[in-house]
Tab-separated table of C-alpha atoms in Angstrom:
chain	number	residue	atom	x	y	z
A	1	UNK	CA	94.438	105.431	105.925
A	2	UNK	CA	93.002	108.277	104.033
A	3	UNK	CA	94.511	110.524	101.575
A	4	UNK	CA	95.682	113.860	103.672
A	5	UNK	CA	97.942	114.109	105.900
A	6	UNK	CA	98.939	110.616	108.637
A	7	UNK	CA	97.722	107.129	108.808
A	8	UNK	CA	99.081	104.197	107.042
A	9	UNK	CA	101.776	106.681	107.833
A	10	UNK	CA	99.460	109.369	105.555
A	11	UNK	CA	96.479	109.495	106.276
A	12	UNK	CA	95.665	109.306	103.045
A	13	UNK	CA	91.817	107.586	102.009
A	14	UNK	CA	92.809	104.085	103.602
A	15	UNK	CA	89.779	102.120	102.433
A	16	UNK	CA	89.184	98.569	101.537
A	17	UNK	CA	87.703	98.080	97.937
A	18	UNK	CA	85.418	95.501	98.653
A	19	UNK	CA	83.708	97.915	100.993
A	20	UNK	CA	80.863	99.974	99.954
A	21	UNK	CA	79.295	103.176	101.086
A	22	UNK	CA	77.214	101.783	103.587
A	23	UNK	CA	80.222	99.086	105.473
A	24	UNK	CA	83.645	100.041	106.816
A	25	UNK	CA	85.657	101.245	103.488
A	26	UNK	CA	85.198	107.025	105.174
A	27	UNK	CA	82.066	127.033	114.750
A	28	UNK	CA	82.498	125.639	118.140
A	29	UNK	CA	85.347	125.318	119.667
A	30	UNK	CA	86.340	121.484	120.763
A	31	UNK	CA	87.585	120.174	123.808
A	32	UNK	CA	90.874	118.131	123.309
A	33	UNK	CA	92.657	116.022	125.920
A	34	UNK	CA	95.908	117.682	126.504
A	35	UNK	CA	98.706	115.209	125.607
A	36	UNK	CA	102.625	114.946	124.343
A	37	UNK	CA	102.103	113.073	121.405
A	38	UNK	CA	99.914	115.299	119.562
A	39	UNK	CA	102.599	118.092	119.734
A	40	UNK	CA	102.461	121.835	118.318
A	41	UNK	CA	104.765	123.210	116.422
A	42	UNK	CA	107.657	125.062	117.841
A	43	UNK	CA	109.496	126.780	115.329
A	44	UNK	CA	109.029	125.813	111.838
A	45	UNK	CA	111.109	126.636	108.711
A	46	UNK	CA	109.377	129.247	106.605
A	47	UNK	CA	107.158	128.381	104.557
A	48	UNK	CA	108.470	127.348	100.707
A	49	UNK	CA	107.796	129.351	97.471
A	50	UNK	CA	105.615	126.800	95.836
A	51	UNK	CA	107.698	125.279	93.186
A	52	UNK	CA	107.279	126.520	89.410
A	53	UNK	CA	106.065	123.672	87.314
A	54	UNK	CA	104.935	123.533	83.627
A	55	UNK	CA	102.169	120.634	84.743
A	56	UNK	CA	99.850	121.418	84.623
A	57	UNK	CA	99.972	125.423	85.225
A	58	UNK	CA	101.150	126.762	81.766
A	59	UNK	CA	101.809	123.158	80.811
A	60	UNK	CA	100.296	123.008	76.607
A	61	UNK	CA	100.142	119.402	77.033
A	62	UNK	CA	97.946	117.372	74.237
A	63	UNK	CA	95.020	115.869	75.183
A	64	UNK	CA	94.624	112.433	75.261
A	65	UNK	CA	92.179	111.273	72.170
A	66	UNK	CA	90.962	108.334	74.324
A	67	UNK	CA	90.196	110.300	77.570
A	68	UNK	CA	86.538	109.550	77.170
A	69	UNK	CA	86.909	106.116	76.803
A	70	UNK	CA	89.349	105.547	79.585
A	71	UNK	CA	87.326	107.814	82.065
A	72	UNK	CA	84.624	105.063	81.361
A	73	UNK	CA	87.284	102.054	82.122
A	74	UNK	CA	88.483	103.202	85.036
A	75	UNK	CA	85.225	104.144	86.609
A	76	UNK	CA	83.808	100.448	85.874
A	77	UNK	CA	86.605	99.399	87.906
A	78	UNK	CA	86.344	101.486	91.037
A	79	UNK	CA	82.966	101.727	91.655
A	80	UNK	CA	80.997	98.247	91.400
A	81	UNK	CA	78.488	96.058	93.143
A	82	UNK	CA	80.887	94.938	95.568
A	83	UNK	CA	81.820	98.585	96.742
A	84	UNK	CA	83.249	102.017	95.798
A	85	UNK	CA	87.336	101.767	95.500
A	86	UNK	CA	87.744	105.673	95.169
A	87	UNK	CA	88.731	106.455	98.661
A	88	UNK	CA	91.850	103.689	97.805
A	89	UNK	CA	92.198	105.195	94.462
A	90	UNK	CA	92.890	108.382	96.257
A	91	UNK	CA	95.262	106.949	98.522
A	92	UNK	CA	97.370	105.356	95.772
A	93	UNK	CA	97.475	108.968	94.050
A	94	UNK	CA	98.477	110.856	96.979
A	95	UNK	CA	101.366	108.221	97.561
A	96	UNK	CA	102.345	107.856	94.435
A	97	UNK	CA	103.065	111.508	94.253
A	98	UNK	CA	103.699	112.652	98.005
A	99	UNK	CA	107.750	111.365	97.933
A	100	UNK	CA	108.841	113.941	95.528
A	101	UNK	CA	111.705	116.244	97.228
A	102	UNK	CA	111.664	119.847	95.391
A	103	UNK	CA	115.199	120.255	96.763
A	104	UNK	CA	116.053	116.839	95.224
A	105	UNK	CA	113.964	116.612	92.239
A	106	UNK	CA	113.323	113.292	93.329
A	107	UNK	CA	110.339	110.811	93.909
A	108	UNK	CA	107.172	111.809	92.804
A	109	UNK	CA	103.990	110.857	90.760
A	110	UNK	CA	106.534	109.968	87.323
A	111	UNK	CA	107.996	106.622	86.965
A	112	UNK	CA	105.374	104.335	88.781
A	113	UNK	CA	108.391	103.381	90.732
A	114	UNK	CA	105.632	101.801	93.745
A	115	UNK	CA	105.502	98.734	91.957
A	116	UNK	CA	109.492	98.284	93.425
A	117	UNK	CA	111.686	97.925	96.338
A	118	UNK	CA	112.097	100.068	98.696
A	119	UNK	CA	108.836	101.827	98.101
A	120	UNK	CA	106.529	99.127	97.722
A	121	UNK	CA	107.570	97.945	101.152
A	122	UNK	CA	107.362	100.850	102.959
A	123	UNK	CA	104.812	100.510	105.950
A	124	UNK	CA	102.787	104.039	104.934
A	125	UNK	CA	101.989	102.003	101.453
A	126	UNK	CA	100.727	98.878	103.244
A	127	UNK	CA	97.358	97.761	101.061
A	128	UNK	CA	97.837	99.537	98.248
A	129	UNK	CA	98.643	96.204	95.877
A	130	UNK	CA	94.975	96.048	96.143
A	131	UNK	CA	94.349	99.514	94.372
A	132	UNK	CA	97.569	98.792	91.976
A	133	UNK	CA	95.474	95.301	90.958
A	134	UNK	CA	92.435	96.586	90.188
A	135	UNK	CA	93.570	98.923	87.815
A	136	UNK	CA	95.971	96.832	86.222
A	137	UNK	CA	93.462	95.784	83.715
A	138	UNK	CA	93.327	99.371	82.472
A	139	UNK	CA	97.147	99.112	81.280
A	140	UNK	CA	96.395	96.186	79.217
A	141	UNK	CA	93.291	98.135	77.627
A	142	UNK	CA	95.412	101.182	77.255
A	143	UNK	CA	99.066	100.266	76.169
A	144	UNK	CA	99.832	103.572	75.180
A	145	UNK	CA	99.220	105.211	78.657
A	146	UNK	CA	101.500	104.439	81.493
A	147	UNK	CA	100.738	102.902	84.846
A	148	UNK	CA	102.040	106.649	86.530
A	149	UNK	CA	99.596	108.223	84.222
A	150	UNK	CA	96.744	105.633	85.193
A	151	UNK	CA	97.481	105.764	88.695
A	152	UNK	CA	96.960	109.996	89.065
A	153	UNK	CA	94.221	110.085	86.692
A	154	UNK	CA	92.042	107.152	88.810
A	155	UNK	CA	93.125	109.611	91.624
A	156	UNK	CA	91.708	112.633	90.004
A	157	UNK	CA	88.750	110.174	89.174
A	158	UNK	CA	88.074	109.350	92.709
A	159	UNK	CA	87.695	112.995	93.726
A	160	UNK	CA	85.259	113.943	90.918
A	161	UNK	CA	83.306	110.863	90.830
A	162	UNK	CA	82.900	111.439	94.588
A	163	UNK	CA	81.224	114.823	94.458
A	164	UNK	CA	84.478	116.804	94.646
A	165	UNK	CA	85.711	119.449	92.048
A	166	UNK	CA	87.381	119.070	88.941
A	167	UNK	CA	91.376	118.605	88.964
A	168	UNK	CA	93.125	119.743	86.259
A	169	UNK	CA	95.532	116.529	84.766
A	170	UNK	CA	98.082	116.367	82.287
A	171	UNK	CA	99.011	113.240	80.721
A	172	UNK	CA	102.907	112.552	80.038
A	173	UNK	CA	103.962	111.007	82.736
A	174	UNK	CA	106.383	107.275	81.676
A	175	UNK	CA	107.205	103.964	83.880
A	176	UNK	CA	110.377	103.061	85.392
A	177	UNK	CA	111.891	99.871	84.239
A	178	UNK	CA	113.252	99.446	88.110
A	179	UNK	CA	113.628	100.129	91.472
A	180	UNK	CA	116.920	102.413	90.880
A	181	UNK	CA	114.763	105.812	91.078
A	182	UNK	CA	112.040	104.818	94.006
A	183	UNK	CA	112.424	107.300	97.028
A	184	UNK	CA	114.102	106.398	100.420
A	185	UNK	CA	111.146	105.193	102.516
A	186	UNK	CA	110.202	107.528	105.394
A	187	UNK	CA	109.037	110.333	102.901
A	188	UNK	CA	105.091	109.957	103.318
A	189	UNK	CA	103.237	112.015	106.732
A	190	UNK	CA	103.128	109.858	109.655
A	191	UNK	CA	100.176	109.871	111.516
A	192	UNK	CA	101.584	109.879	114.680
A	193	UNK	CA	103.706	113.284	115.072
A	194	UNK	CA	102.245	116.982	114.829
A	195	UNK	CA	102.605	120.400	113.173
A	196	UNK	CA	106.059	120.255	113.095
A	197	UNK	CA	106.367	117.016	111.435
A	198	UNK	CA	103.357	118.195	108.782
A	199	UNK	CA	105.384	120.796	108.284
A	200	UNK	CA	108.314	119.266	107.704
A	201	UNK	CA	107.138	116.575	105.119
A	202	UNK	CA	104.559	119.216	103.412
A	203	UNK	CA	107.683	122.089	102.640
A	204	UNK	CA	109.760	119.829	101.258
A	205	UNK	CA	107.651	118.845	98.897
A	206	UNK	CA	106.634	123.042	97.999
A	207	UNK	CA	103.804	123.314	100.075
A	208	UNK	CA	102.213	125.864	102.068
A	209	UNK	CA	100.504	125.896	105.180
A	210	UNK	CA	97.563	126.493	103.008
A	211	UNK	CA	98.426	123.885	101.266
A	212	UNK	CA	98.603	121.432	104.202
A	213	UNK	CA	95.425	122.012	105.587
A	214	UNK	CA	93.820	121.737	101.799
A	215	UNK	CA	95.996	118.229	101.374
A	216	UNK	CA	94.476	117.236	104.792
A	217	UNK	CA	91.066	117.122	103.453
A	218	UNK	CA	91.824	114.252	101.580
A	219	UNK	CA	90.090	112.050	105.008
A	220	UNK	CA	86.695	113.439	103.770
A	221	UNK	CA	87.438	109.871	101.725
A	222	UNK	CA	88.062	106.488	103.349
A	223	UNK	CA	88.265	105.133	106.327
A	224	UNK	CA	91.550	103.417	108.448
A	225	UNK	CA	92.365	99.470	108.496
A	226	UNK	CA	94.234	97.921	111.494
A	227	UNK	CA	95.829	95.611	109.214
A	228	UNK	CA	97.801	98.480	107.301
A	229	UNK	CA	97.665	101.422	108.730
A	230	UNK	CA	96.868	100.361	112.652
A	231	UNK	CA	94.205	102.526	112.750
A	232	UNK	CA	90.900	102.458	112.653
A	233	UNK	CA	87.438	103.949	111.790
A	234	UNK	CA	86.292	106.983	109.212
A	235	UNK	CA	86.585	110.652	109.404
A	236	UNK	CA	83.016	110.970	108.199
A	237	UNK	CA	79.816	109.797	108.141
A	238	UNK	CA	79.980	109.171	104.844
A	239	UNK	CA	83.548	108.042	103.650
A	240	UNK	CA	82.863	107.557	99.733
A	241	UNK	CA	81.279	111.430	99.164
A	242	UNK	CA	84.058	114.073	99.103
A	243	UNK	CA	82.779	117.315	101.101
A	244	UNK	CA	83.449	119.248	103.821
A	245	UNK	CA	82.636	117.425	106.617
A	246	UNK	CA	86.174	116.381	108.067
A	247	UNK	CA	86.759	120.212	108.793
A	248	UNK	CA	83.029	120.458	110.417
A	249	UNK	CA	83.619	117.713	112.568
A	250	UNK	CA	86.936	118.845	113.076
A	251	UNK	CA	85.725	121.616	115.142
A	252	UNK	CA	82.410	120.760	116.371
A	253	UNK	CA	83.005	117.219	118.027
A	254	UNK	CA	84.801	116.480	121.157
A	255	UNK	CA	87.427	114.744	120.280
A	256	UNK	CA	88.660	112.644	123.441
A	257	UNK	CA	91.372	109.376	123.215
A	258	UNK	CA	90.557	106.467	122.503
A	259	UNK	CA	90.833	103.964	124.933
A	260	UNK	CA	92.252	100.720	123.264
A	261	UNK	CA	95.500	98.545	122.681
A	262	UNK	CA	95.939	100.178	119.004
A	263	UNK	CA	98.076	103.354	118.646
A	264	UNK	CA	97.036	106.998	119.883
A	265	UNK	CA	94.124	108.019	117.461
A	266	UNK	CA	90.731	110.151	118.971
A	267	UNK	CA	87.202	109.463	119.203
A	268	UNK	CA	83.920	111.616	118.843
A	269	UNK	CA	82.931	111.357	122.921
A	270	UNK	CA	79.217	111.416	121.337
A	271	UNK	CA	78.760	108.522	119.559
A	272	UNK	CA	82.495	106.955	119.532
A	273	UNK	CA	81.828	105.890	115.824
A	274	UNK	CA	84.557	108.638	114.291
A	275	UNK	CA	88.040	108.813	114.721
A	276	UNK	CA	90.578	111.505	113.966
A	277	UNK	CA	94.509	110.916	114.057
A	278	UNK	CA	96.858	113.031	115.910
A	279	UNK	CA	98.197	114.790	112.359
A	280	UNK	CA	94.423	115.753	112.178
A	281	UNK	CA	94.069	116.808	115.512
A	282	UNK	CA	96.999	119.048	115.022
A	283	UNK	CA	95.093	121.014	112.455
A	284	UNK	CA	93.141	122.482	115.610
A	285	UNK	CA	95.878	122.896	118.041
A	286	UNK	CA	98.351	125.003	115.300
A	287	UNK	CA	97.023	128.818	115.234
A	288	UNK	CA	97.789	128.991	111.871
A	289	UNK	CA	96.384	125.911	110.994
A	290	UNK	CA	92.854	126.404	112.662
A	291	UNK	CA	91.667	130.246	110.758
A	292	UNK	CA	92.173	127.682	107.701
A	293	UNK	CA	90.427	124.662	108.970
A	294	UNK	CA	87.362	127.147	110.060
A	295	UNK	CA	87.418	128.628	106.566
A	296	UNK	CA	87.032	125.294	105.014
A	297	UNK	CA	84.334	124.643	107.344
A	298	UNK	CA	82.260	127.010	107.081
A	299	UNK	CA	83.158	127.438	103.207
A	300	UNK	CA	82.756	124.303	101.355
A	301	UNK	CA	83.782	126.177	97.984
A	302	UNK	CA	86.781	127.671	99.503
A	303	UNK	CA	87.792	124.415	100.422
A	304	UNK	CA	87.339	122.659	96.558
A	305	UNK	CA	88.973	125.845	95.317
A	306	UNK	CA	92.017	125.302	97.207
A	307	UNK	CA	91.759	121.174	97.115
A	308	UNK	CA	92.043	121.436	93.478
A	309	UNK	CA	94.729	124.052	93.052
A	310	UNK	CA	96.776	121.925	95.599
A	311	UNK	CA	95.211	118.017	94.155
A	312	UNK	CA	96.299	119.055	90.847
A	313	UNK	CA	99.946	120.350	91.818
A	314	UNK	CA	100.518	117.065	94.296
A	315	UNK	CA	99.392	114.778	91.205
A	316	UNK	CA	102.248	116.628	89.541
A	317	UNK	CA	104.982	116.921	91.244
A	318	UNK	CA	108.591	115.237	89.698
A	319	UNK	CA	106.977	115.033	86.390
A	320	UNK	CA	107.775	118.186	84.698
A	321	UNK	CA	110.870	117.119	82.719
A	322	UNK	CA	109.026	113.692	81.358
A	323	UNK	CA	106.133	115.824	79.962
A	324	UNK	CA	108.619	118.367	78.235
A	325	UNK	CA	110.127	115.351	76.544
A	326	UNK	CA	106.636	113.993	75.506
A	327	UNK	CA	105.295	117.586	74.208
Protein backbone atom coordinates (compact mmCIF):
# COMPACT_ATOMS: atom_id res chain seq x y z
CA UNK A 1 0.00 0.00 0.00
CA UNK A 2 2.69 2.51 -0.48
CA UNK A 3 6.29 2.31 0.13
CA UNK A 4 6.88 3.92 3.87
CA UNK A 5 5.93 2.79 6.68
CA UNK A 6 2.10 0.36 7.07
CA UNK A 7 -0.36 -0.87 4.59
CA UNK A 8 -0.28 -4.07 2.77
CA UNK A 9 1.27 -4.40 6.17
CA UNK A 10 3.92 -1.40 4.85
CA UNK A 11 2.61 1.07 3.59
CA UNK A 12 4.77 0.95 1.05
CA UNK A 13 3.53 2.59 -2.77
CA UNK A 14 0.58 -0.05 -3.09
CA UNK A 15 -0.47 0.78 -6.64
CA UNK A 16 -1.96 -1.16 -9.42
CA UNK A 17 0.14 -1.04 -12.73
CA UNK A 18 -2.52 -0.79 -15.03
CA UNK A 19 -3.43 2.46 -13.35
CA UNK A 20 -2.25 5.70 -14.56
CA UNK A 21 -1.74 9.11 -13.11
CA UNK A 22 -5.04 10.28 -13.57
CA UNK A 23 -7.20 6.68 -12.09
CA UNK A 24 -6.75 4.95 -8.74
CA UNK A 25 -2.93 3.55 -8.91
CA UNK A 26 -1.07 7.84 -5.09
CA UNK A 27 2.02 24.57 9.49
CA UNK A 28 -1.28 24.01 11.05
CA UNK A 29 -1.85 21.94 13.49
CA UNK A 30 -4.60 19.00 12.70
CA UNK A 31 -7.36 17.82 14.58
CA UNK A 32 -7.22 13.95 15.14
CA UNK A 33 -9.95 11.78 16.65
CA UNK A 34 -8.56 10.48 19.82
CA UNK A 35 -8.49 6.64 19.62
CA UNK A 36 -6.58 3.27 21.04
CA UNK A 37 -5.51 1.94 17.96
CA UNK A 38 -3.43 4.64 16.74
CA UNK A 39 -1.23 4.39 19.92
CA UNK A 40 1.96 6.57 20.98
CA UNK A 41 4.85 5.33 21.93
CA UNK A 42 5.61 4.58 25.49
CA UNK A 43 9.04 3.79 25.98
CA UNK A 44 11.06 2.87 23.08
CA UNK A 45 14.53 1.22 22.86
CA UNK A 46 17.16 3.77 21.96
CA UNK A 47 17.64 4.52 18.94
CA UNK A 48 20.40 2.15 16.85
CA UNK A 49 23.86 3.30 15.56
CA UNK A 50 23.07 3.03 11.92
CA UNK A 51 24.83 0.00 10.75
CA UNK A 52 28.34 0.38 8.88
CA UNK A 53 28.01 -0.88 5.38
CA UNK A 54 30.47 -0.82 2.41
CA UNK A 55 27.19 -0.33 -0.10
CA UNK A 56 27.09 1.89 -1.14
CA UNK A 57 28.93 4.42 1.43
CA UNK A 58 32.70 3.71 0.76
CA UNK A 59 31.57 0.78 -1.35
CA UNK A 60 34.32 1.03 -4.86
CA UNK A 61 31.90 -1.04 -6.62
CA UNK A 62 32.30 -1.18 -10.69
CA UNK A 63 29.90 0.27 -12.65
CA UNK A 64 27.78 -1.57 -14.67
CA UNK A 65 28.83 -1.04 -18.61
CA UNK A 66 25.16 -1.55 -19.59
CA UNK A 67 23.55 0.88 -17.04
CA UNK A 68 22.42 3.09 -19.85
CA UNK A 69 20.85 0.59 -21.68
CA UNK A 70 19.05 -1.08 -18.86
CA UNK A 71 17.86 2.34 -17.35
CA UNK A 72 16.09 2.52 -20.85
CA UNK A 73 14.53 -1.23 -20.41
CA UNK A 74 13.26 -0.86 -17.33
CA UNK A 75 11.67 2.49 -17.81
CA UNK A 76 9.74 1.10 -21.06
CA UNK A 77 8.35 -1.28 -18.74
CA UNK A 78 7.04 0.82 -15.89
CA UNK A 79 5.76 3.64 -17.39
CA UNK A 80 3.43 2.90 -20.57
CA UNK A 81 0.14 3.75 -22.17
CA UNK A 82 -1.71 1.70 -19.88
CA UNK A 83 -0.28 3.50 -16.68
CA UNK A 84 2.80 4.39 -14.57
CA UNK A 85 4.02 1.09 -12.46
CA UNK A 86 6.61 3.17 -10.34
CA UNK A 87 4.62 3.57 -7.23
CA UNK A 88 4.58 -0.68 -7.36
CA UNK A 89 8.12 -0.63 -8.37
CA UNK A 90 8.74 1.18 -5.18
CA UNK A 91 6.82 -1.08 -3.17
CA UNK A 92 8.63 -4.19 -4.43
CA UNK A 93 12.05 -2.33 -3.48
CA UNK A 94 11.13 -1.35 -0.12
CA UNK A 95 9.98 -5.07 0.55
CA UNK A 96 12.47 -6.64 -0.95
CA UNK A 97 14.89 -4.93 1.31
CA UNK A 98 12.81 -3.98 4.56
CA UNK A 99 13.26 -7.86 6.23
CA UNK A 100 16.89 -7.52 6.80
CA UNK A 101 17.67 -7.92 10.75
CA UNK A 102 21.13 -5.98 11.54
CA UNK A 103 21.28 -8.13 14.68
CA UNK A 104 20.77 -11.21 12.44
CA UNK A 105 22.37 -10.34 9.28
CA UNK A 106 19.46 -11.73 7.79
CA UNK A 107 16.77 -10.92 5.05
CA UNK A 108 17.32 -8.12 3.03
CA UNK A 109 17.48 -6.70 -0.60
CA UNK A 110 20.34 -9.83 -1.64
CA UNK A 111 19.12 -13.10 -2.77
CA UNK A 112 15.68 -12.21 -4.44
CA UNK A 113 14.47 -14.71 -1.98
CA UNK A 114 10.47 -13.05 -2.64
CA UNK A 115 10.08 -15.21 -5.43
CA UNK A 116 9.79 -18.23 -2.42
CA UNK A 117 7.94 -19.56 0.45
CA UNK A 118 7.44 -18.08 3.26
CA UNK A 119 8.00 -14.62 1.90
CA UNK A 120 6.12 -14.65 -1.13
CA UNK A 121 3.08 -15.52 0.93
CA UNK A 122 3.28 -13.20 3.44
CA UNK A 123 0.06 -10.92 3.55
CA UNK A 124 2.29 -7.37 3.61
CA UNK A 125 3.61 -8.70 -0.04
CA UNK A 126 0.09 -9.37 -1.38
CA UNK A 127 0.21 -7.94 -5.29
CA UNK A 128 3.54 -7.72 -5.76
CA UNK A 129 3.70 -10.87 -8.48
CA UNK A 130 2.39 -8.14 -10.58
CA UNK A 131 5.56 -5.84 -10.18
CA UNK A 132 7.89 -9.18 -10.10
CA UNK A 133 6.11 -9.97 -13.81
CA UNK A 134 6.60 -7.02 -15.40
CA UNK A 135 10.08 -6.86 -14.91
CA UNK A 136 10.79 -10.29 -15.56
CA UNK A 137 11.44 -9.53 -19.12
CA UNK A 138 14.41 -7.41 -18.04
CA UNK A 139 16.24 -10.69 -16.63
CA UNK A 140 15.96 -12.34 -19.88
CA UNK A 141 17.44 -9.08 -21.65
CA UNK A 142 20.05 -8.84 -18.99
CA UNK A 143 21.39 -12.38 -17.97
CA UNK A 144 24.24 -11.08 -16.35
CA UNK A 145 22.32 -8.93 -13.74
CA UNK A 146 20.31 -10.60 -11.09
CA UNK A 147 16.63 -10.35 -10.33
CA UNK A 148 17.82 -8.66 -6.55
CA UNK A 149 19.82 -6.27 -8.55
CA UNK A 150 16.81 -5.55 -11.04
CA UNK A 151 14.38 -5.36 -8.42
CA UNK A 152 16.35 -2.24 -6.25
CA UNK A 153 17.48 -0.57 -9.26
CA UNK A 154 13.57 -0.36 -10.84
CA UNK A 155 13.09 0.90 -7.19
CA UNK A 156 15.67 3.55 -7.40
CA UNK A 157 14.09 4.09 -10.96
CA UNK A 158 10.70 4.76 -9.67
CA UNK A 159 11.88 7.52 -7.34
CA UNK A 160 13.92 9.42 -9.97
CA UNK A 161 11.69 8.95 -12.83
CA UNK A 162 9.00 10.33 -10.49
CA UNK A 163 10.56 13.70 -9.76
CA UNK A 164 12.44 12.51 -6.66
CA UNK A 165 16.30 12.75 -6.09
CA UNK A 166 18.95 10.66 -7.18
CA UNK A 167 19.78 7.35 -5.04
CA UNK A 168 23.00 6.23 -5.03
CA UNK A 169 23.00 2.11 -6.21
CA UNK A 170 25.53 -0.39 -6.28
CA UNK A 171 25.23 -3.34 -8.34
CA UNK A 172 26.44 -6.85 -6.81
CA UNK A 173 23.77 -8.10 -5.38
CA UNK A 174 23.14 -12.47 -6.57
CA UNK A 175 19.78 -14.75 -6.51
CA UNK A 176 18.97 -17.43 -4.20
CA UNK A 177 18.47 -20.79 -5.70
CA UNK A 178 15.61 -21.35 -2.78
CA UNK A 179 13.50 -20.57 -0.16
CA UNK A 180 16.17 -21.74 2.65
CA UNK A 181 17.35 -17.94 3.30
CA UNK A 182 13.76 -15.95 2.92
CA UNK A 183 12.94 -14.11 6.30
CA UNK A 184 10.27 -15.30 8.86
CA UNK A 185 7.14 -13.42 7.73
CA UNK A 186 5.98 -10.70 10.15
CA UNK A 187 9.18 -8.53 9.45
CA UNK A 188 7.55 -5.71 7.16
CA UNK A 189 5.56 -2.37 9.21
CA UNK A 190 2.04 -3.08 9.76
CA UNK A 191 -0.21 -0.49 9.14
CA UNK A 192 -2.27 -0.95 11.89
CA UNK A 193 -0.05 -0.34 15.20
CA UNK A 194 1.84 3.03 16.16
CA UNK A 195 5.17 4.59 17.19
CA UNK A 196 6.10 1.87 19.12
CA UNK A 197 5.63 -0.71 16.57
CA UNK A 198 7.52 1.80 13.81
CA UNK A 199 9.95 1.81 16.10
CA UNK A 200 10.34 -1.47 16.67
CA UNK A 201 10.49 -2.76 12.98
CA UNK A 202 12.59 0.52 11.83
CA UNK A 203 15.69 -0.19 14.75
CA UNK A 204 16.05 -3.44 13.94
CA UNK A 205 16.74 -2.91 10.74
CA UNK A 206 19.54 0.32 11.83
CA UNK A 207 17.30 3.02 11.55
CA UNK A 208 16.77 6.20 13.16
CA UNK A 209 13.90 8.10 14.05
CA UNK A 210 15.11 10.29 11.31
CA UNK A 211 15.21 7.67 9.38
CA UNK A 212 11.59 6.56 9.95
CA UNK A 213 9.97 9.58 9.21
CA UNK A 214 12.30 9.91 5.82
CA UNK A 215 11.24 5.98 4.99
CA UNK A 216 7.60 7.16 5.62
CA UNK A 217 7.63 9.41 2.73
CA UNK A 218 7.66 6.68 0.52
CA UNK A 219 3.27 7.26 0.39
CA UNK A 220 4.08 10.46 -1.63
CA UNK A 221 3.84 7.28 -4.33
CA UNK A 222 0.83 4.99 -4.78
CA UNK A 223 -2.19 4.55 -3.58
CA UNK A 224 -3.90 1.40 -1.26
CA UNK A 225 -5.96 -1.68 -2.85
CA UNK A 226 -8.64 -3.50 -0.76
CA UNK A 227 -7.75 -6.58 -2.42
CA UNK A 228 -4.09 -6.64 -0.88
CA UNK A 229 -3.56 -4.42 1.47
CA UNK A 230 -7.42 -3.74 2.80
CA UNK A 231 -7.00 -0.35 2.43
CA UNK A 232 -7.88 2.09 0.38
CA UNK A 233 -7.33 5.47 -1.40
CA UNK A 234 -3.92 7.75 -2.02
CA UNK A 235 -1.90 9.87 0.22
CA UNK A 236 -1.78 12.53 -2.46
CA UNK A 237 -3.29 14.21 -5.01
CA UNK A 238 -1.05 13.06 -7.24
CA UNK A 239 0.23 9.43 -6.45
CA UNK A 240 2.79 8.90 -9.47
CA UNK A 241 5.00 12.42 -8.70
CA UNK A 242 7.32 11.97 -5.68
CA UNK A 243 7.26 15.34 -3.50
CA UNK A 244 6.44 16.57 -0.43
CA UNK A 245 3.01 16.57 -0.20
CA UNK A 246 2.28 13.52 2.22
CA UNK A 247 4.06 15.61 5.04
CA UNK A 248 1.91 18.89 3.94
CA UNK A 249 -1.16 17.14 4.13
CA UNK A 250 0.01 15.44 7.01
CA UNK A 251 -0.35 18.48 9.01
CA UNK A 252 -2.71 20.68 7.33
CA UNK A 253 -5.84 18.33 6.80
CA UNK A 254 -8.18 17.10 9.36
CA UNK A 255 -7.76 13.86 9.46
CA UNK A 256 -11.06 12.21 10.99
CA UNK A 257 -11.99 8.07 10.72
CA UNK A 258 -13.32 6.73 8.26
CA UNK A 259 -16.55 5.41 8.55
CA UNK A 260 -16.71 1.99 6.66
CA UNK A 261 -16.60 -1.94 7.08
CA UNK A 262 -12.70 -1.94 5.99
CA UNK A 263 -10.02 -1.64 8.73
CA UNK A 264 -9.20 1.67 10.80
CA UNK A 265 -7.55 4.05 8.15
CA UNK A 266 -8.45 8.24 8.19
CA UNK A 267 -9.99 10.52 5.87
CA UNK A 268 -9.40 14.28 4.85
CA UNK A 269 -12.98 15.64 6.59
CA UNK A 270 -12.75 18.18 3.46
CA UNK A 271 -13.15 16.37 0.57
CA UNK A 272 -12.98 12.56 1.94
CA UNK A 273 -10.90 11.70 -1.26
CA UNK A 274 -7.39 11.06 0.89
CA UNK A 275 -6.66 8.62 3.31
CA UNK A 276 -3.84 8.25 5.80
CA UNK A 277 -3.16 4.93 7.87
CA UNK A 278 -2.74 4.83 11.51
CA UNK A 279 1.38 4.25 11.10
CA UNK A 280 1.03 7.67 9.26
CA UNK A 281 -1.05 9.23 11.63
CA UNK A 282 1.41 8.33 14.26
CA UNK A 283 3.99 10.51 12.63
CA UNK A 284 1.84 13.51 14.16
CA UNK A 285 0.95 12.16 17.47
CA UNK A 286 4.96 11.09 18.40
CA UNK A 287 6.81 14.47 19.61
CA UNK A 288 9.73 13.37 18.12
CA UNK A 289 8.26 12.33 15.12
CA UNK A 290 6.27 15.62 14.29
CA UNK A 291 9.60 18.57 14.49
CA UNK A 292 10.65 16.00 11.57
CA UNK A 293 7.47 15.66 9.70
CA UNK A 294 7.19 19.74 9.86
CA UNK A 295 10.75 19.97 8.57
CA UNK A 296 9.95 17.87 5.63
CA UNK A 297 7.03 19.95 5.09
CA UNK A 298 8.00 22.95 4.96
CA UNK A 299 11.49 21.80 3.38
CA UNK A 300 11.03 19.79 0.36
CA UNK A 301 14.99 19.55 -0.07
CA UNK A 302 15.50 18.51 3.42
CA UNK A 303 13.22 15.88 2.84
CA UNK A 304 15.08 14.39 -0.69
CA UNK A 305 18.31 14.91 1.22
CA UNK A 306 17.38 12.63 3.88
CA UNK A 307 15.03 10.22 1.47
CA UNK A 308 18.08 9.48 -0.41
CA UNK A 309 20.64 9.01 2.32
CA UNK A 310 18.03 6.61 3.94
CA UNK A 311 16.49 5.07 0.06
CA UNK A 312 19.94 4.27 -0.74
CA UNK A 313 20.94 2.51 2.70
CA UNK A 314 17.31 0.49 2.78
CA UNK A 315 18.09 -0.68 -0.97
CA UNK A 316 21.22 -1.99 0.71
CA UNK A 317 20.83 -3.55 3.51
CA UNK A 318 22.07 -7.63 3.82
CA UNK A 319 24.07 -7.16 0.76
CA UNK A 320 27.39 -6.11 1.89
CA UNK A 321 29.17 -9.50 1.97
CA UNK A 322 27.77 -10.51 -1.78
CA UNK A 323 29.26 -7.25 -3.20
CA UNK A 324 32.73 -7.86 -1.41
CA UNK A 325 32.74 -11.21 -3.15
CA UNK A 326 31.81 -9.63 -6.57
CA UNK A 327 34.48 -6.61 -6.23
Amino acid sequence: AGAGAGADADSDTDTNAETSANTDSRAHTPVIPSTPSVSISQPAPSQPPLPTMSCPFGFDAKPYAKEAELRKAIKDVLITEKGNACPLANRLAWHASGTFCSKTKTGGSDGATMRFKPEATDGANAGLNIMRDIVAPIKEKFPDLSLADIWTYAGKMSVEETGGPKIQFSFGRGDQPDGKKCPPNGRLPDASQGAKHLREVFYRMGFDDRGIVALSGGHNLGVCHTDRSGYEGPWTSNPTVFDNEYYINLLNKEWVERKWEGPLQYQDKETGKLMMLPTDIALIKDEKFKPIVEEYAKDKESFFKDFAKYFSQLLHLGCEEAMKAKK
